CSV table of C-alpha atoms and ligand atoms in Angstrom, one decimal:
chain,number,residue,atom,x,y,z
A,1,MET,CA,78.4,71.3,66.5
A,2,SER,CA,76.7,68.9,65.3
A,3,GLY,CA,76.8,65.9,68.2
A,4,GLN,CA,77.3,66.6,71.4
A,5,GLY,CA,80.7,65.7,72.1
A,6,ARG,CA,83.8,68.6,72.9
A,7,PHE,CA,86.2,68.9,70.5
A,8,ILE,CA,90.1,70.4,71.6
A,9,SER,CA,92.4,71.0,69.7
A,10,PHE,CA,96.3,71.7,70.4
A,11,GLU,CA,98.3,74.0,68.7
A,12,GLY,CA,101.9,75.7,68.4
A,13,ILE,CA,104.8,75.7,66.9
A,14,ASP,CA,107.7,72.5,67.1
A,15,GLY,CA,109.2,72.4,70.3
A,16,ALA,CA,105.7,75.1,71.8
A,17,GLY,CA,105.6,71.6,75.0
A,18,LYS,CA,102.3,71.3,74.1
A,19,SER,CA,102.9,66.7,73.1
A,20,THR,CA,102.5,65.9,78.1
A,21,HIS,CA,100.1,68.5,78.2
A,22,VAL,CA,97.5,67.1,75.6
A,23,GLU,CA,98.4,63.4,77.8
A,24,ALA,CA,97.5,65.3,81.1
A,25,LEU,CA,94.2,67.0,79.9
A,26,ALA,CA,93.2,63.5,79.1
A,27,ASP,CA,93.8,61.9,82.1
A,28,ARG,CA,92.7,65.0,83.9
A,29,LEU,CA,88.9,64.5,82.2
A,30,ARG,CA,89.2,61.6,82.5
A,31,SER,CA,89.1,61.2,85.1
A,32,ALA,CA,86.4,63.6,85.3
A,33,GLY,CA,84.3,61.1,84.0
A,34,HIS,CA,85.5,61.9,80.0
A,35,ASN,CA,85.2,59.1,77.3
A,36,VAL,CA,88.5,60.4,75.9
A,37,VAL,CA,90.1,60.2,72.4
A,38,LEU,CA,93.4,61.3,72.0
A,39,THR,CA,94.2,61.8,68.9
A,40,ARG,CA,97.0,63.8,65.7
A,41,GLU,CA,97.2,65.0,62.8
A,42,PRO,CA,98.6,64.4,61.0
A,43,GLY,CA,97.5,61.1,61.3
A,44,GLY,CA,95.2,59.0,63.8
A,45,THR,CA,93.8,56.2,61.2
A,46,PRO,CA,96.2,53.5,59.5
A,47,LEU,CA,95.7,55.8,55.9
A,48,ALA,CA,96.2,58.7,57.5
A,49,GLU,CA,99.5,57.3,59.0
A,50,LYS,CA,100.8,57.0,56.1
A,51,ILE,CA,99.7,60.0,54.4
A,52,ARG,CA,101.6,61.6,58.1
A,53,ALA,CA,105.3,59.7,56.5
A,54,LEU,CA,105.2,60.4,53.6
A,55,ALA,CA,104.1,64.2,54.5
A,56,LEU,CA,106.7,64.2,57.1
A,57,HIS,CA,109.7,63.1,55.1
A,58,GLU,CA,109.6,63.4,51.2
A,59,PRO,CA,110.3,66.6,49.5
A,60,MET,CA,106.8,67.4,48.0
A,61,ASP,CA,105.9,71.5,46.8
A,62,ALA,CA,103.5,72.8,48.8
A,63,LEU,CA,100.6,72.1,46.9
A,64,THR,CA,101.0,68.3,47.4
A,65,GLU,CA,101.7,69.3,50.8
A,66,ALA,CA,99.0,71.0,51.6
A,67,LEU,CA,96.3,68.5,50.1
A,68,LEU,CA,98.2,65.7,51.9
A,69,MET,CA,97.4,67.4,55.0
A,70,PHE,CA,93.9,67.8,53.6
A,71,ALA,CA,93.6,64.2,52.9
A,72,ALA,CA,94.4,63.2,56.3
A,73,ARG,CA,92.5,64.9,57.9
A,74,ARG,CA,89.4,63.9,55.6
A,75,ASP,CA,89.7,60.5,56.4
A,76,HIS,CA,90.9,60.6,60.1
A,77,LEU,CA,87.5,63.0,59.9
A,78,GLN,CA,85.2,60.7,59.0
A,79,GLN,CA,87.3,56.9,60.7
A,80,VAL,CA,87.5,58.3,64.6
A,81,ILE,CA,86.7,62.4,64.4
A,82,GLU,CA,82.7,62.6,63.5
A,83,PRO,CA,82.0,59.5,64.8
A,84,ALA,CA,83.0,59.4,67.9
A,85,LEU,CA,81.6,63.2,68.7
A,86,ALA,CA,78.1,61.8,67.6
A,87,ARG,CA,78.9,59.0,70.4
A,88,GLY,CA,79.2,61.9,73.2
A,89,ASP,CA,83.1,61.7,73.7
A,90,THR,CA,85.2,63.9,74.5
A,91,VAL,CA,88.2,64.5,71.2
A,92,LEU,CA,91.7,65.1,71.9
A,93,CYS,CA,93.7,66.4,69.0
A,94,ASP,CA,97.2,67.5,68.9
A,95,ARG,CA,97.0,68.9,65.7
A,96,PHE,CA,94.5,70.0,63.9
A,97,THR,CA,93.3,72.5,61.3
A,98,ASP,CA,95.1,75.1,62.2
A,99,ALA,CA,98.2,73.2,61.7
A,100,THR,CA,98.1,74.1,58.5
A,101,PHE,CA,97.1,77.9,57.9
A,102,ALA,CA,100.0,78.3,59.8
A,103,TYR,CA,102.7,76.0,58.9
A,104,GLN,CA,101.1,75.3,55.1
A,105,GLY,CA,100.0,78.9,54.2
A,106,GLY,CA,102.5,80.8,57.1
A,107,GLY,CA,105.2,79.0,57.2
A,108,ARG,CA,105.3,77.4,53.1
A,109,GLY,CA,103.8,80.6,52.1
A,110,PHE,CA,100.3,78.6,50.4
A,111,ASP,CA,97.3,81.0,49.2
A,112,TRP,CA,94.9,81.5,52.5
A,113,SER,CA,91.5,81.4,51.1
A,114,THR,CA,92.7,78.1,48.7
A,115,LEU,CA,93.1,76.6,52.5
A,116,SER,CA,90.0,78.3,53.5
A,117,GLU,CA,88.4,76.0,50.7
A,118,LEU,CA,89.5,73.1,50.8
A,119,GLU,CA,88.5,73.2,54.4
A,120,ARG,CA,85.2,73.8,53.8
A,121,MET,CA,85.5,71.0,51.2
A,122,VAL,CA,86.8,68.9,53.7
A,123,GLN,CA,85.3,69.8,57.4
A,124,ARG,CA,81.9,69.9,56.1
A,125,ILE,CA,78.5,68.5,58.1
A,126,PRO,CA,75.5,68.1,56.2
A,127,ALA,CA,72.7,69.8,57.1
A,128,LYS,CA,70.7,67.3,58.8
A,129,ILE,CA,67.4,68.1,58.3
A,130,GLU,CA,66.3,68.7,54.9
A,131,GLY,CA,67.2,72.7,53.8
A,132,GLY,CA,69.0,73.5,56.4
A,133,SER,CA,72.6,74.9,55.5
A,134,ASP,CA,75.2,72.6,56.1
A,135,SER,CA,78.0,73.1,58.3
A,136,ILE,CA,81.6,73.2,59.4
A,137,ARG,CA,83.2,70.8,60.9
A,138,GLN,CA,85.4,73.2,63.6
A,139,PRO,CA,87.6,72.5,67.5
A,140,ASP,CA,84.4,73.4,70.4
A,141,LEU,CA,88.4,75.0,71.4
A,142,THR,CA,92.0,75.8,70.4
A,143,LEU,CA,95.0,76.0,73.4
A,144,TRP,CA,97.3,77.6,71.3
A,145,PHE,CA,101.0,77.4,73.0
A,146,ASP,CA,102.0,80.3,71.6
A,147,LEU,CA,106.4,80.4,72.4
A,148,ASP,CA,109.1,82.5,70.8
A,149,PRO,CA,110.2,80.6,67.8
A,150,ASP,CA,114.1,81.3,69.2
A,151,ILE,CA,113.1,79.6,72.1
A,152,ALA,CA,111.4,76.9,71.0
A,153,ALA,CA,114.9,76.3,68.8
A,154,GLN,CA,117.0,75.9,71.8
A,155,ARG,CA,114.0,73.6,73.3
A,156,LEU,CA,114.7,71.0,70.4
A,157,SER,CA,118.4,70.8,69.4
A,158,GLY,CA,119.0,68.0,70.8
A,159,ALA,CA,116.3,66.4,69.7
A,160,ARG,CA,116.4,63.1,67.3
A,161,LEU,CA,115.9,63.1,64.7
A,162,PRO,CA,114.2,66.8,62.5
A,163,ASP,CA,111.8,66.9,60.1
A,164,ARG,CA,110.5,68.2,57.2
A,165,PHE,CA,109.1,70.9,59.6
A,166,GLU,CA,111.4,70.3,63.1
A,167,SER,CA,114.7,71.3,60.1
A,168,GLN,CA,113.2,74.7,59.4
A,169,PRO,CA,114.9,78.0,60.2
A,170,VAL,CA,113.6,79.8,62.9
A,171,ALA,CA,112.3,82.6,60.7
A,172,PHE,CA,110.3,79.3,59.1
A,173,PHE,CA,108.8,78.9,62.1
A,174,GLU,CA,108.2,83.1,62.9
A,175,ALA,CA,105.9,82.5,60.4
A,176,VAL,CA,104.1,79.8,61.0
A,177,ARG,CA,103.3,81.6,64.9
A,178,ALA,CA,101.8,84.9,62.8
A,179,GLY,CA,99.7,81.7,60.5
A,180,TYR,CA,98.3,80.6,64.3
A,181,ALA,CA,97.6,84.2,65.4
A,182,ARG,CA,96.2,84.8,62.4
A,183,ARG,CA,94.1,81.6,63.1
A,184,LEU,CA,93.2,83.4,66.6
A,185,ALA,CA,92.3,87.2,64.9
A,186,GLU,CA,89.5,84.9,62.2
A,187,SER,CA,88.3,82.6,65.4
A,188,PRO,CA,89.1,85.0,69.4
A,189,ASP,CA,86.2,82.8,70.6
A,190,ARG,CA,87.0,79.5,69.6
A,191,PHE,CA,91.3,80.3,70.8
A,192,VAL,CA,92.9,80.4,74.3
A,193,ARG,CA,96.6,81.2,73.9
A,194,ILE,CA,98.7,80.6,76.6
A,195,ASP,CA,101.9,81.5,76.9
A,196,ALA,CA,104.1,78.5,77.1
A,197,ALA,CA,107.3,79.9,78.0
A,198,GLN,CA,106.0,79.7,80.9
A,199,GLN,CA,107.0,77.3,83.8
A,200,ARG,CA,105.5,74.0,82.9
A,201,GLU,CA,102.8,74.2,86.2
A,202,GLN,CA,101.9,77.2,85.8
A,203,VAL,CA,101.1,75.8,81.4
A,204,TRP,CA,99.5,72.9,83.3
A,205,GLN,CA,97.0,75.5,85.2
A,206,ALA,CA,96.4,77.2,81.9
A,207,VAL,CA,95.0,73.9,80.4
A,208,GLU,CA,93.0,73.1,83.4
A,209,GLN,CA,91.6,76.0,83.9
A,210,SER,CA,90.1,76.1,80.0
A,211,ALA,CA,88.2,73.3,80.4
A,212,ARG,CA,87.2,74.3,84.1
A,213,GLY,CA,85.7,77.5,82.2
A,214,ARG,CA,83.6,75.9,80.0
A,215,GLY,CA,82.5,73.1,82.0
A,216,TRP,CA,83.7,70.1,81.3
A,217,LEU,CA,86.1,69.8,85.0
B,1,TYD,P1,104.5,67.5,65.9
B,1,TYD,O1,102.6,67.4,65.9
B,1,TYD,O2,105.4,68.0,65.8
B,1,TYD,O3,104.4,65.2,66.1
B,1,TYD,P2,106.0,65.3,66.9
B,1,TYD,O4,105.9,66.0,68.7
B,1,TYD,O5,105.9,63.8,66.9
B,1,TYD,O6,107.1,65.9,66.4
B,1,TYD,O7,105.0,67.2,64.0
B,1,TYD,C1,104.1,67.4,63.2
B,1,TYD,C2,104.2,68.5,62.6
B,1,TYD,O8,103.9,68.3,60.8
B,1,TYD,C3,105.2,69.5,62.6
B,1,TYD,O9,105.6,70.0,62.8
B,1,TYD,C4,103.6,70.5,61.8
B,1,TYD,C5,103.1,69.7,61.1
B,1,TYD,N1,101.6,69.9,60.2
B,1,TYD,C6,102.1,70.3,59.2
B,1,TYD,O10,102.6,70.8,58.7
B,1,TYD,N2,100.6,71.0,58.6
B,1,TYD,C7,99.5,70.7,58.9
B,1,TYD,O11,98.6,70.8,59.0
B,1,TYD,C8,100.0,69.8,60.0
B,1,TYD,C9,98.4,68.9,61.3
B,1,TYD,C10,100.6,69.4,61.1
């Protein structure tokens, strides 16, 4: 970690129900005295929001899709996330790089090691002192709202017009879920897996507990 701030990301398949909890945790952290920056990916800057509109609605191949996600992320990191962390703020991000591994890697079947290469390039933090080593920006905590894709599909049915991801079949979300599980296995200390099939109140308890457990509440 280079800044003194904290960086929390929220992940899960479409329909897992993370968004209300992102806002609730932002409120809870604010009342505990944190300066909170609430943001999302793809998006979070004027340029990245334009990229989001393209990535969610225009047909494209898997490499183009992955590159757009990382291009949006690069701008978001430079314009918003890194400055906020340097100020000591708490950044809450609705999806971050794990979503690219889960959706483009797991869901679309795009090469995992290429994604890792792009991740290193895009999230690199140059060493502060000469001769020091560079590091890679990652969230300090990632809350994975894990839900059976069949249940998520039921929750999503009847919702607004689906985008290019929401309109995918259940098998796609099984693969996305497997992508998240693989990311958790690669960085178990960073992740908290939350059973999103529970009642909303129980899910919230788990969210709050994860922040309290790190001494942030
Ligand atoms: P989402 O975060 O679910 O927003 P909303 O609740 O407004 O629909 O939508 C973003 C979509 O983009 C979601 O389906 C996952 C997808 N996505 C990727 O495929 N790769 C990524 O790297 C990111 C950040 C998102």
